[in-house]
Every structure is written in C-alpha cells, then in structure tokens.
mmCIF file of C-alpha atoms and ligand atoms in Angstrom:
data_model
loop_
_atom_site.group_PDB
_atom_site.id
_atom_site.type_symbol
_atom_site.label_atom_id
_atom_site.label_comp_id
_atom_site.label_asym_id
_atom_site.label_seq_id
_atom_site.Cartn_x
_atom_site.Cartn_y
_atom_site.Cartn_z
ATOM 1 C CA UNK A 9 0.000 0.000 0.000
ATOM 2 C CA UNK A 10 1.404 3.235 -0.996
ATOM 3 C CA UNK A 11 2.775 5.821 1.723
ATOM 4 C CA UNK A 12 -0.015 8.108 3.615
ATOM 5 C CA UNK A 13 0.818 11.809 3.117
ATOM 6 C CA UNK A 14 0.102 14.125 5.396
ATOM 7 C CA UNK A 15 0.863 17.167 7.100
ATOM 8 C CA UNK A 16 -0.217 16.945 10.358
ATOM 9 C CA UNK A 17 2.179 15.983 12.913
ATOM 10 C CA UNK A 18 -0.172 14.037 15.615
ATOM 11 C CA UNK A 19 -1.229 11.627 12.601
ATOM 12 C CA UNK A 20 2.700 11.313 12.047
ATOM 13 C CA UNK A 21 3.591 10.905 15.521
ATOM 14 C CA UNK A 22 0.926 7.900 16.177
ATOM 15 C CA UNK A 23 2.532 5.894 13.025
ATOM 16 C CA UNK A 24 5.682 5.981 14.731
ATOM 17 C CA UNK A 25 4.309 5.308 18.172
ATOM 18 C CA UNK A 26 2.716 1.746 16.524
ATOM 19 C CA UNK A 27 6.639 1.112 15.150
ATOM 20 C CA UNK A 28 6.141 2.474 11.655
ATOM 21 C CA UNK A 29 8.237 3.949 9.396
ATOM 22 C CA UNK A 30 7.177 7.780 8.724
ATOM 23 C CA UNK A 31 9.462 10.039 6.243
ATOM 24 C CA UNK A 32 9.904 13.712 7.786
ATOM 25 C CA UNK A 33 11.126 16.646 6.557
ATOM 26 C CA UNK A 34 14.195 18.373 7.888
ATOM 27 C CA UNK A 35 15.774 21.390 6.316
ATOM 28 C CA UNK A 36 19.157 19.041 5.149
ATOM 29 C CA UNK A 37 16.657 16.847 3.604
ATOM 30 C CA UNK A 38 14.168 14.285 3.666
ATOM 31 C CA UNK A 39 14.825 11.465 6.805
ATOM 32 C CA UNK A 40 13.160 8.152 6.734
ATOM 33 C CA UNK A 41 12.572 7.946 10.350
ATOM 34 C CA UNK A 42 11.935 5.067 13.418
ATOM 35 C CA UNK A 43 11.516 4.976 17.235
ATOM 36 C CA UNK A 44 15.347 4.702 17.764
ATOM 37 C CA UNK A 45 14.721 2.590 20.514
ATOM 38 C CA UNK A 46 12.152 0.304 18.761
ATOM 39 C CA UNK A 47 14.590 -2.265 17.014
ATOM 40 C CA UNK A 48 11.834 -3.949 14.886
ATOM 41 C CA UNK A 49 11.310 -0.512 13.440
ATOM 42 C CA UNK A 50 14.892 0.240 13.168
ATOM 43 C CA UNK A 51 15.556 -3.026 11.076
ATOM 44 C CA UNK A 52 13.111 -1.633 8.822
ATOM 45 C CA UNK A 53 14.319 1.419 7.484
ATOM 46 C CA UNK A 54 17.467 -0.762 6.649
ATOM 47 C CA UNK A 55 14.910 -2.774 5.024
ATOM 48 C CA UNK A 56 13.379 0.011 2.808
ATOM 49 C CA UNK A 57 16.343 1.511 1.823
ATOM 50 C CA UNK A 58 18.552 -1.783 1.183
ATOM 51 C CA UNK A 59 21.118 0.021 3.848
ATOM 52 C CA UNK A 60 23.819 -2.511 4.665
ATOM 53 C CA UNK A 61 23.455 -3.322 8.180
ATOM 54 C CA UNK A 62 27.206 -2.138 8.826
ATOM 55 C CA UNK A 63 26.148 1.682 7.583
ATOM 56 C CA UNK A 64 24.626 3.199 11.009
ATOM 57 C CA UNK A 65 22.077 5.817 11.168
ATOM 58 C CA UNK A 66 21.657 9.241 12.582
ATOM 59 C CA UNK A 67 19.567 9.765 16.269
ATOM 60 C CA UNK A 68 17.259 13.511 15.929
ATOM 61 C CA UNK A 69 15.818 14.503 18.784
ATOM 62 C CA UNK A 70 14.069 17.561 20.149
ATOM 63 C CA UNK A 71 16.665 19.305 21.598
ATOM 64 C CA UNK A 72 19.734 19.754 22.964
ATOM 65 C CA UNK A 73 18.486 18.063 26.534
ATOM 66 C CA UNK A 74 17.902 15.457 24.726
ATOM 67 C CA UNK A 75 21.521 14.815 24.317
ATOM 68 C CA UNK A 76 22.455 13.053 28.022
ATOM 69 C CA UNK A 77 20.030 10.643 27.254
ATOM 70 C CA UNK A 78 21.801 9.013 24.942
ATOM 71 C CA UNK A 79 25.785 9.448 25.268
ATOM 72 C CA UNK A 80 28.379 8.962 28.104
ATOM 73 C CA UNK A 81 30.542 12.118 27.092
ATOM 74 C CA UNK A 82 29.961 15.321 25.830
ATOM 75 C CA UNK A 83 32.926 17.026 24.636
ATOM 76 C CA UNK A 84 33.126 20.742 25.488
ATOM 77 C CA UNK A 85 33.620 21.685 21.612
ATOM 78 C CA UNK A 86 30.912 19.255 21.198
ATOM 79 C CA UNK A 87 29.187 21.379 23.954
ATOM 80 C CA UNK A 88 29.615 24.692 22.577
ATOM 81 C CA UNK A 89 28.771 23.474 18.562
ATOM 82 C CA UNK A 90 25.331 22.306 20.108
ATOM 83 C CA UNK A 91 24.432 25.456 21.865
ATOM 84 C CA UNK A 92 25.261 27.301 19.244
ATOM 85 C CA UNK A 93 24.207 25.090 15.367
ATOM 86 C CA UNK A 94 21.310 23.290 17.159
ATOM 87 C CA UNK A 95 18.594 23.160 15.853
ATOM 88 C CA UNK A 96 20.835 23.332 12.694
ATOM 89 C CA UNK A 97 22.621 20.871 10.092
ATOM 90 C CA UNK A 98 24.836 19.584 11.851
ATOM 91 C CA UNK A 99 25.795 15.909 13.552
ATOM 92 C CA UNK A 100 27.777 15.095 16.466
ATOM 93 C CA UNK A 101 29.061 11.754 16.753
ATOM 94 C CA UNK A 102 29.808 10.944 20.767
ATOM 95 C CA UNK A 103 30.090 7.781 22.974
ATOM 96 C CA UNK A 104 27.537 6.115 23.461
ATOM 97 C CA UNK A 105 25.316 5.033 26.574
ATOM 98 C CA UNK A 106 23.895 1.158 25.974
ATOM 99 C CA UNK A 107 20.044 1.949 25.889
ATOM 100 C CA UNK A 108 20.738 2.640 21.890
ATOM 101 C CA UNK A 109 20.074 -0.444 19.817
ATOM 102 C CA UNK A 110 23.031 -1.318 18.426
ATOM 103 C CA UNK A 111 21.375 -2.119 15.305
ATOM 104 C CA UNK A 112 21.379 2.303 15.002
ATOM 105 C CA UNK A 113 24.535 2.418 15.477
ATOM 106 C CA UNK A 114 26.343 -0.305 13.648
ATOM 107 C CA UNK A 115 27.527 -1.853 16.620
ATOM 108 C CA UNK A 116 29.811 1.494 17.245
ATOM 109 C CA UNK A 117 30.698 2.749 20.244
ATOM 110 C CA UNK A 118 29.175 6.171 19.336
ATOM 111 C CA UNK A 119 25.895 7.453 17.956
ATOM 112 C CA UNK A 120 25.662 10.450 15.576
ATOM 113 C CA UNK A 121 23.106 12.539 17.167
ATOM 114 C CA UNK A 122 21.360 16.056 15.837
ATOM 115 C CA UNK A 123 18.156 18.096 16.454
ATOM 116 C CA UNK A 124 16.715 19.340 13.224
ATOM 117 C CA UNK A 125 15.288 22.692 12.039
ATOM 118 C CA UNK A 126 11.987 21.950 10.462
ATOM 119 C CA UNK A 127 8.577 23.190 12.336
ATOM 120 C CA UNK A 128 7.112 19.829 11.467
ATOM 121 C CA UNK A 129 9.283 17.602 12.595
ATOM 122 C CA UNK A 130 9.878 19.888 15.626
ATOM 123 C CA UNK A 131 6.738 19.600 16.736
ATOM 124 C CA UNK A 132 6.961 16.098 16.285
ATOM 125 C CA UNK A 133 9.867 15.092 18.144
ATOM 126 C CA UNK A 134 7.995 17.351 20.875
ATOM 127 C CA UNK A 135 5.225 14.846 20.738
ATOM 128 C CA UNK A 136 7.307 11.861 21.292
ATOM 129 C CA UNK A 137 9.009 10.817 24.259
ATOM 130 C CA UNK A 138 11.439 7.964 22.276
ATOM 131 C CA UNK A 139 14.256 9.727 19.799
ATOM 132 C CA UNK A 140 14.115 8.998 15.890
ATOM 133 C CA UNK A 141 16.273 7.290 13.898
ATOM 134 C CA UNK A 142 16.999 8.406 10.509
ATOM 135 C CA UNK A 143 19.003 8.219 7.608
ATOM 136 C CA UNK A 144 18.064 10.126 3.988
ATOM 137 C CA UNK A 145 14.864 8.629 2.438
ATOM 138 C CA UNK A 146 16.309 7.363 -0.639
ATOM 139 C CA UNK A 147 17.543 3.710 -1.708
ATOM 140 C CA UNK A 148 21.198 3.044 -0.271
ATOM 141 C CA UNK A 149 23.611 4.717 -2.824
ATOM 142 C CA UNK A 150 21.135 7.180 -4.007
ATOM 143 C CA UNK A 151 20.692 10.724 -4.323
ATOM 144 C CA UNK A 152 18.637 12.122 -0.973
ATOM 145 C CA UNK A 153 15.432 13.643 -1.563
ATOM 146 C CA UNK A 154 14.891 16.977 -0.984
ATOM 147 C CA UNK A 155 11.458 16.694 -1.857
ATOM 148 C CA UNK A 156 8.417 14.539 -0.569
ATOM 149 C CA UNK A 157 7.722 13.543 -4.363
ATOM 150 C CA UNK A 158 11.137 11.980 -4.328
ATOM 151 C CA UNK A 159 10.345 9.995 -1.061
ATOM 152 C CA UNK A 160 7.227 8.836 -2.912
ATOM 153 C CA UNK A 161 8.772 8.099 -5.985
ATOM 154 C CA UNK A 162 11.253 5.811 -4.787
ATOM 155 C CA UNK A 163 9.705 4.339 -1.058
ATOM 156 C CA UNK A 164 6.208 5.028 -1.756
ATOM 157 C CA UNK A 165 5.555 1.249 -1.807
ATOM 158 C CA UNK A 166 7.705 0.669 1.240
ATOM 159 C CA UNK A 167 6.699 3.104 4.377
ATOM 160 C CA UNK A 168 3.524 4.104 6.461
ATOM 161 C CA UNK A 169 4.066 8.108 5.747
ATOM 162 C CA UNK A 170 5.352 11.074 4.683
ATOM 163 C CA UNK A 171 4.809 14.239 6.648
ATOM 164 C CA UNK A 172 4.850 16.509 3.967
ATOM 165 C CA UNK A 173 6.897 19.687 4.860
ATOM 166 C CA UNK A 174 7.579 21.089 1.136
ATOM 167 C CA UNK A 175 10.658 21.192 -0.435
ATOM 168 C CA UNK A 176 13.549 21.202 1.802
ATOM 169 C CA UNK A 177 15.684 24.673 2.720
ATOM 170 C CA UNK A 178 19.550 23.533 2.650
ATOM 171 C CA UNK A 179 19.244 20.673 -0.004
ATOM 172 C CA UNK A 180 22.798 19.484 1.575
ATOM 173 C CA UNK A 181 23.011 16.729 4.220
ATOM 174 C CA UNK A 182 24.343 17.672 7.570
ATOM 175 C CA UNK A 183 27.614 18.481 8.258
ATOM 176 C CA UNK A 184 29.396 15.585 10.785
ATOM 177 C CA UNK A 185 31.536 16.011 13.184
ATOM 178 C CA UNK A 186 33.232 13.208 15.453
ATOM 179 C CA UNK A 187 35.761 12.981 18.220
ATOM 180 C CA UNK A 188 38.424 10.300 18.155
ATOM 181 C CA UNK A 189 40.690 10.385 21.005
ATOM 182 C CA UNK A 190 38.853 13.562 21.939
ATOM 183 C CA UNK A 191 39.760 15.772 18.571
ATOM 184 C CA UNK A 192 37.197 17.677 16.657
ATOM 185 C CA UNK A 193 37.333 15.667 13.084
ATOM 186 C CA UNK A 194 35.126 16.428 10.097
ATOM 187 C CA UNK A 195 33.758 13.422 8.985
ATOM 188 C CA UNK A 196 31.584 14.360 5.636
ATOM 189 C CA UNK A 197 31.202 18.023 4.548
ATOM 190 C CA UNK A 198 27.193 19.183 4.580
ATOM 191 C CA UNK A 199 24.698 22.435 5.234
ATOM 192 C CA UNK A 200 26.937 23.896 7.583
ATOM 193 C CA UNK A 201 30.010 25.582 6.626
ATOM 194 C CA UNK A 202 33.672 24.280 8.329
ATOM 195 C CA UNK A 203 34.708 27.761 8.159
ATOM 196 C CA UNK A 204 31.553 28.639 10.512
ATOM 197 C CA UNK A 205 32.469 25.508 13.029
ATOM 198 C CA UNK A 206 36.368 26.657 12.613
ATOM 199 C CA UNK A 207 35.478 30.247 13.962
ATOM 200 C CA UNK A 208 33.751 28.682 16.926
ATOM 201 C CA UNK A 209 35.965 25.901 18.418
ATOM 202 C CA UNK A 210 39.056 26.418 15.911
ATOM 203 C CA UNK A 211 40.799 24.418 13.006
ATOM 204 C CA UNK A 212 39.098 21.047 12.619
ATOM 205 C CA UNK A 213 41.015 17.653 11.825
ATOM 206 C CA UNK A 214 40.257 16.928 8.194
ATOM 207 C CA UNK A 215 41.750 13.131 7.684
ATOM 208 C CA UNK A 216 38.283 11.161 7.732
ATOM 209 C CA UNK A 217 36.602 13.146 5.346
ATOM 210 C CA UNK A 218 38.765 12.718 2.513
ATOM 211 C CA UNK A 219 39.400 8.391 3.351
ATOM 212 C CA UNK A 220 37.481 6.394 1.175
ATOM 213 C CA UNK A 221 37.083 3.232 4.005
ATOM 214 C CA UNK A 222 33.648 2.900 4.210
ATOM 215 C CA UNK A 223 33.852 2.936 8.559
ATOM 216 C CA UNK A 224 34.019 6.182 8.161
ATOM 217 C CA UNK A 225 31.178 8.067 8.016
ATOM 218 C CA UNK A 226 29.263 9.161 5.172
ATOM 219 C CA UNK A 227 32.453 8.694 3.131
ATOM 220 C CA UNK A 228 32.210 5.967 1.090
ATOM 221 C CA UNK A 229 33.815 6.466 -2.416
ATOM 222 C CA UNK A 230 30.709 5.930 -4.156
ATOM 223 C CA UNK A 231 27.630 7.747 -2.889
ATOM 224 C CA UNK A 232 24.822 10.142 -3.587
ATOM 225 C CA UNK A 233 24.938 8.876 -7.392
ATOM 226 C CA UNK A 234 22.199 8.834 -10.049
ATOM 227 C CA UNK A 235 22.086 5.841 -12.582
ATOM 228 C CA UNK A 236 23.496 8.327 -15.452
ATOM 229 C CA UNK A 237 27.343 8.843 -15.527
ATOM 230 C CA UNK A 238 28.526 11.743 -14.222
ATOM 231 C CA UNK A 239 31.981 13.758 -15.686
ATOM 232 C CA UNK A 240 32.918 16.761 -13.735
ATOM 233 C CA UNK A 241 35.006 19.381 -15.272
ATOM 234 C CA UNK A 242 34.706 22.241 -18.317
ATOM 235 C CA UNK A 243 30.979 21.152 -19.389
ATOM 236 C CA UNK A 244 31.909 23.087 -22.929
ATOM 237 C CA UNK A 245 35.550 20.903 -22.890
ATOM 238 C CA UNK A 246 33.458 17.702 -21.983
ATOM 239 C CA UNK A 247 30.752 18.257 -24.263
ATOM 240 C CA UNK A 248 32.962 17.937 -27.209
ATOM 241 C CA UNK A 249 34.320 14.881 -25.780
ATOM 242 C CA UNK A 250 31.339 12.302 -25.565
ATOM 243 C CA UNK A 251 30.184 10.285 -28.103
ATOM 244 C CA UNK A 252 26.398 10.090 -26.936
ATOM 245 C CA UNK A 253 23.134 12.419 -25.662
ATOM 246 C CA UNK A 254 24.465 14.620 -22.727
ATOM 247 C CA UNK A 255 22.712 17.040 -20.070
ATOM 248 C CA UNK A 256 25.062 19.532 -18.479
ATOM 249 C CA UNK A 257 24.794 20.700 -14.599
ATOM 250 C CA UNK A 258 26.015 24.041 -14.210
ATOM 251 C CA UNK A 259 27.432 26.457 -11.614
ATOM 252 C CA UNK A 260 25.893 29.868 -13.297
ATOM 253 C CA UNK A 261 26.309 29.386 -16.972
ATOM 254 C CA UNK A 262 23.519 28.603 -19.658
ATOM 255 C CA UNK A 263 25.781 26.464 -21.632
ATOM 256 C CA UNK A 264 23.949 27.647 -24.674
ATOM 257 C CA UNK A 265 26.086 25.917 -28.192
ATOM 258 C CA UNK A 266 26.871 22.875 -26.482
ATOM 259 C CA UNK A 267 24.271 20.355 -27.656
ATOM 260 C CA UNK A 268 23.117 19.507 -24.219
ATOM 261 C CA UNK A 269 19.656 17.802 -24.175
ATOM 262 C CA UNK A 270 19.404 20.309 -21.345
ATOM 263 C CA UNK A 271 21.030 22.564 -19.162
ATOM 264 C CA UNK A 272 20.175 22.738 -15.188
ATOM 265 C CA UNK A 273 21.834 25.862 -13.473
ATOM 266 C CA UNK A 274 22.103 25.464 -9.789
ATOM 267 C CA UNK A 275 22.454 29.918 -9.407
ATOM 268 C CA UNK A 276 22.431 32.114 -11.964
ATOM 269 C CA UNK A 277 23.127 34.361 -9.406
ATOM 270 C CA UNK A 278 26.062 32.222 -8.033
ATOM 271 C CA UNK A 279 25.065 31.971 -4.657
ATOM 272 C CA UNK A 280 26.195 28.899 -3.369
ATOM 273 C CA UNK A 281 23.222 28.176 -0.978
ATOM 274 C CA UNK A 282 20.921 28.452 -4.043
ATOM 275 C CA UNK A 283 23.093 25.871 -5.482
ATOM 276 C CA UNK A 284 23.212 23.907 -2.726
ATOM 277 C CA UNK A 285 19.085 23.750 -2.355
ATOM 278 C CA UNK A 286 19.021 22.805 -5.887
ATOM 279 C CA UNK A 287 21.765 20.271 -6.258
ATOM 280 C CA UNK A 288 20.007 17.151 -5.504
ATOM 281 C CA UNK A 289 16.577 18.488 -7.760
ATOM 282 C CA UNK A 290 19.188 19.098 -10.478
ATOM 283 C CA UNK A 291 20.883 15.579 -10.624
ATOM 284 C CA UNK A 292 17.337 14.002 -10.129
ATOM 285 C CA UNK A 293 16.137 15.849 -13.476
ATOM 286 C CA UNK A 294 19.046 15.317 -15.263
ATOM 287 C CA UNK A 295 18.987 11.438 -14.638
ATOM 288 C CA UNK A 296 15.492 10.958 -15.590
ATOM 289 C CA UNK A 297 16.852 12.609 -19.191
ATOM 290 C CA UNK A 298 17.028 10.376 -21.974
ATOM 291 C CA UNK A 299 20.689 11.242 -22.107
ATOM 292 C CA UNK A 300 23.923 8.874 -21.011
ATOM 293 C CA UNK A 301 26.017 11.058 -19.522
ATOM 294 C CA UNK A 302 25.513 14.382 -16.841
ATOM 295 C CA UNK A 303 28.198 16.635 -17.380
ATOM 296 C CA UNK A 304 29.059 18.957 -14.090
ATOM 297 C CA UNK A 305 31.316 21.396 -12.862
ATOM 298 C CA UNK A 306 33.225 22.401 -9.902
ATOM 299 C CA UNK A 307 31.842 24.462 -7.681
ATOM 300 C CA UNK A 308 34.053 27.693 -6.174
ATOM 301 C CA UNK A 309 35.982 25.241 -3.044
ATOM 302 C CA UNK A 310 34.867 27.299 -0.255
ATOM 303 C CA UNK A 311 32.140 26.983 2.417
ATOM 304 C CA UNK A 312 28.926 25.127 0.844
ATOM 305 C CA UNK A 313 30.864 25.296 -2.800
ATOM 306 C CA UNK A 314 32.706 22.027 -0.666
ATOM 307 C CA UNK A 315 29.792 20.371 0.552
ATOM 308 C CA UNK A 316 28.555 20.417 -3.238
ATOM 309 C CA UNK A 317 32.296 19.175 -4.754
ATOM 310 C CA UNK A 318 32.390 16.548 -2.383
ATOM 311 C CA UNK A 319 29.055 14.872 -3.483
ATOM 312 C CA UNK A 320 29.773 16.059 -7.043
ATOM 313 C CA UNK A 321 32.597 13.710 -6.472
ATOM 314 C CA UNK A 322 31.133 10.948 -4.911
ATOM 315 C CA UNK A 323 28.200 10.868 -7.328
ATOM 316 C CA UNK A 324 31.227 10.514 -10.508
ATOM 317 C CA UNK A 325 32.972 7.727 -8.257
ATOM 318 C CA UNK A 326 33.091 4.695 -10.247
HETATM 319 O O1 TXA B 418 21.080 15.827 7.163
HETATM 320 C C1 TXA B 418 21.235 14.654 7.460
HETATM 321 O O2 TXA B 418 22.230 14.244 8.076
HETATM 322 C C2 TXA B 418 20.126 13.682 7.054
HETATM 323 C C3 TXA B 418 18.840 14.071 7.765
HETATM 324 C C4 TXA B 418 17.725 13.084 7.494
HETATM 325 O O3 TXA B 418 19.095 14.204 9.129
HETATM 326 N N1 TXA B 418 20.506 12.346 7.360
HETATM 327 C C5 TXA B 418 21.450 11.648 6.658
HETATM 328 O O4 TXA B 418 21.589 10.348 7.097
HETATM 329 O O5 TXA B 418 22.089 12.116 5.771
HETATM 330 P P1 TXA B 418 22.413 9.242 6.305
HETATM 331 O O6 TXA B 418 22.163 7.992 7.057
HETATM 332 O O7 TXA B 418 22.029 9.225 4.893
HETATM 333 O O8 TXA B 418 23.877 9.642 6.516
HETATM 334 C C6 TXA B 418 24.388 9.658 7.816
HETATM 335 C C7 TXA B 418 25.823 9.308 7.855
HETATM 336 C C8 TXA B 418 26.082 7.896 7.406
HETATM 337 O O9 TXA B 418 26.949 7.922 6.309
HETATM 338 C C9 TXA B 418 26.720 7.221 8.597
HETATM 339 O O10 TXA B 418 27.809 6.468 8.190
HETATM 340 C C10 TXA B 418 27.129 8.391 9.478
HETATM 341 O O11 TXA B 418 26.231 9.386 9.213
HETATM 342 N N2 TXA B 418 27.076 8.032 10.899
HETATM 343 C C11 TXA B 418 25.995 7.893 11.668
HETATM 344 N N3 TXA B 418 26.333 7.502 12.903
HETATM 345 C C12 TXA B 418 27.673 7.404 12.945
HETATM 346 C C13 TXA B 418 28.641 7.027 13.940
HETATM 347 N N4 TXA B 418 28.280 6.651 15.155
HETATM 348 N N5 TXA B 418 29.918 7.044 13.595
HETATM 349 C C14 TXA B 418 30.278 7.387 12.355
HETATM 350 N N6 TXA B 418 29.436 7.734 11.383
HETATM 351 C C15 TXA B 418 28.146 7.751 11.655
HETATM 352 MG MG1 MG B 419 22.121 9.055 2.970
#
C-alpha cells in the first residue's frame, strides 16, 4: 500500500508510536525515520532503503536536553557546537550510553546525534518521548530527496508516511563532526560551513573526510549517485568529448552551443546556498533525461561550494 501523506504531525507521531516507518522533513533533507529505541522498526528502514546493516544511522531529537540521554561524554567543543548550530545541520558523533540499539549504530561505540530545524518535525519530536532514527529517504547509494515527491517516488511502496513539509531549505546533508581520542574531526562536509564551526571551536582535523574506508562516516567512495554517468570538469571541454546524448549541470552558466539535451543551473546568481538547495533536484532531473552522460562542474571550493564538490565527487565515483 502506498505511503499516507500528510501534514499533520499528531497523525505522524501515532505511526511511529505503533513502530512504523514515517518520512519527515528536515531542512538538510528528507529522513526516513523510526523509534530509535524500537529495534523492529529500526531493522526496517534498513529494510526500505537496502542500507547494509554495517552503515549506522543518525539519532534527531528535540533538543539539545535530549543529548544526556543518549551518550556517556559530551565534549566541550561538542558542547559549545550544540548550543550554538542546534537546531541546525549539523551531527555530532559521541560515545555512546547502551540503551541505543546497536542495530542504530552499527555496533559502534558512538551514535551520531542532531536536532533538526523543520517546524514539522519539531513539533513532532515534541510529541514523542522515544528519539528517531533516521538516515536520507532514498535507496542506499542514491541521491537524498529533498522533496516529498522523491520519497514517494522511490519508497512510496515501502513506508507508512510522509509528513509533507515542502521542499527542503539547505538541499545538503548535515555536516558531521566526530571525536576520536577527543579531537574535533570532520567526517563528511554538509549544510553547515567548516569555516563557521572553525570560527567557533578552531581548526578542525580533516583526515576522515577525505578516506574512502567505508567505517568512516558518510564517506564511502561511491555515494549520492544517479544511474546516469557523471563527468565533472569544463561542461563546454566535456561536451565535445562524448560520443552520446548529454545534459550539463552548471554552476551559473547557460551552456547555450553545447548540444546539451538540457542545461540545469544550480544559481544564476552564483550563490552557493541556491546551489546547494538545488543540487540534488538538479541531478534528479538530469537522470530521468534520456541522455547517457551528466556533465558537471566544480563548484568555487569554499564553504557550501565544498559540501557540493564533495558529493559532485562521490556521485562521478566509479
Ligand atoms: O542531514 C542529514 O544528516 C540527514 C537528515 C535526514 O538528518 N541524514 C542523513 O543520514 O544524511 P544518512 O544515514 O544518509 O547519513 C548519515 C551518515 C552515514 O553515512 C553514517 O555512516 C554516518 O552518518 N554516521 C551515523 N552515525 C555514525 C557514527 N556513530 N559514527 C560514524 N558515522 C556515523
Ligand atoms: Mg544518505
């Protein structure tokens, strides 16, 4: 039976109270979210999404009070990041305290944990009194959905709901930050800037989110890909390259003699959290294209311009 959508919060919250599986909006993107503590419903969403088992998910809860719930340690960067980003894009990854399922977590000794900045899903997670677990509500590999149409398009068949909460504000994933051996490390680049976490607890340790072994977070080699191949570089260079139907993803540029089936610009403006909001909307209309190949460009490397590289990158991985 296909998803229920909806935009009213109680009718979410009492899905997830029976141990269903309810897609929510947050303003990274869409989550396909569980009672964390519920591991029936847990093993579900790995279900859905055909998530290996060894891939473990992100904790959102209301707020920052929240947090000593579920972790044995709270760093004081970890501290300070909270009070200031939360509710905001961002994910902590701390020790753990054994009331969360192991089954979230991967069998890790931490949990990545954030409270998100969508009204909806706000007044959700006020509503509850377990924690949600939730990764991005697309298949495993995917592009996330920034969009309840792409929830339903792809997991429709597969969940209870979608509390519809339009189309999402940052279009990026969160922004992850861990501790090993105590040492503020970014772990994958999202919706908020390093430079803005830098200025707050100073220079970050960048090793993790450049490694391609999939224990690290969010950073496997391959990721956030449609089914078209993508080639990053000059789309005017590339376009005279390929031997077959093309689309181009652009920075601010129209493109215009190429030959390109069609031409998504992410800012005409350049403003890199324009391009950021669409990134994910452009790739998904560019794959569904009758073309072979998406041809993108880099993005300026600074603040979200990174975020957007790094999955530009991921999505070209072979
Ligand atoms: O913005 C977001 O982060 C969205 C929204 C829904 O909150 N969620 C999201 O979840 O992007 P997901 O599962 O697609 O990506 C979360 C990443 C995974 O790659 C996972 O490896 C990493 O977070 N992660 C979660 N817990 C971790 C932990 N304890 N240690 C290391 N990495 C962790
Ligand atoms: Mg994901």
């Amino acid at each position: 039976m296909a998803a229920r959508i909806t935009r009213s919060p109680a009718e979410a919250a009492s899905v997830l109270k029976r141990g269903g599986l309810v897609a929510i909006p947050t303003e990274t993107v869409y989550g396909l979210a569980a009672n964390a503590f519920d591991e029936k419903a847990v093993a579900r969403i790995f279900e859905a999404k055909g998530r290996p088992s060894y891939d473990p998910l992100i904790v959102h809860i209301a707020d920052a009070a929240a947090l000593d719930q579920l972790v044995r340690t709270v760093y004081p960067e970890a501290r300070l990041l909270a009070e200031k980003f939360w509710p905001g894009p961002l994910t902590l990854v701390l020790p753990r305290k054994e009331n969360v399922p192991g089954l979230v977590t991967a069998g890790l000794d931490t949990v990545g944990i954030r409270v998100p900045d969508h009204p909806l899903t706000r007044t959700l997670l006020a509503m509850l009194d377990f924690p949600l677990a939730a990764p991005s509500a697309n298949p495993f590999g995917y592009v996330s959905p920034t969009s309840p149409a792409h929830v339903a398009e792809q997991l429709g068949e597969r969940i209870d709901a979608i509390l519809d909460g339009g189309v999402t504000r940052v279009g990026l994933e969160s922004t992850i930050i861990g501790f090993p051996e105590g040492r503020a490390t970014l772990y994958r680049y999202g919706g908020l800037e390093s430079e803005c976490i830098e200025a707050l607890i100073g220079p970050l340790n960048y090793a993790a989110a450049t490694a391609s072994d999939p224990s690290a977070p969010g950073m496997l080699k391959k990721h956030y890909s449609p089914s078209k191949k993508v080639l990053i570089g000059d789309p005017a260079a590339l376009a005279a390259q390929v031997d077959a139907p093309f689309a181009i993803l652009s920075f601010r540029s129209r493109y215009k003699e190429t030959g390109a089936l069609e031409v998504f610009t992410l800012s005409a403006r350049g403003d890199l959290q324009e391009a950021a909001q669409r990134l994910f909307m452009g790739l998904r209309t560019l794959d569904a294209l009758p073309v072979k190949y998406i041809l993108a460009e880099w993005l300026p490397d600074k603040g979200l311009g990174r975020a957007i590289n790094d999955r530009l990158r991921r999505a070209s991985a072979r």
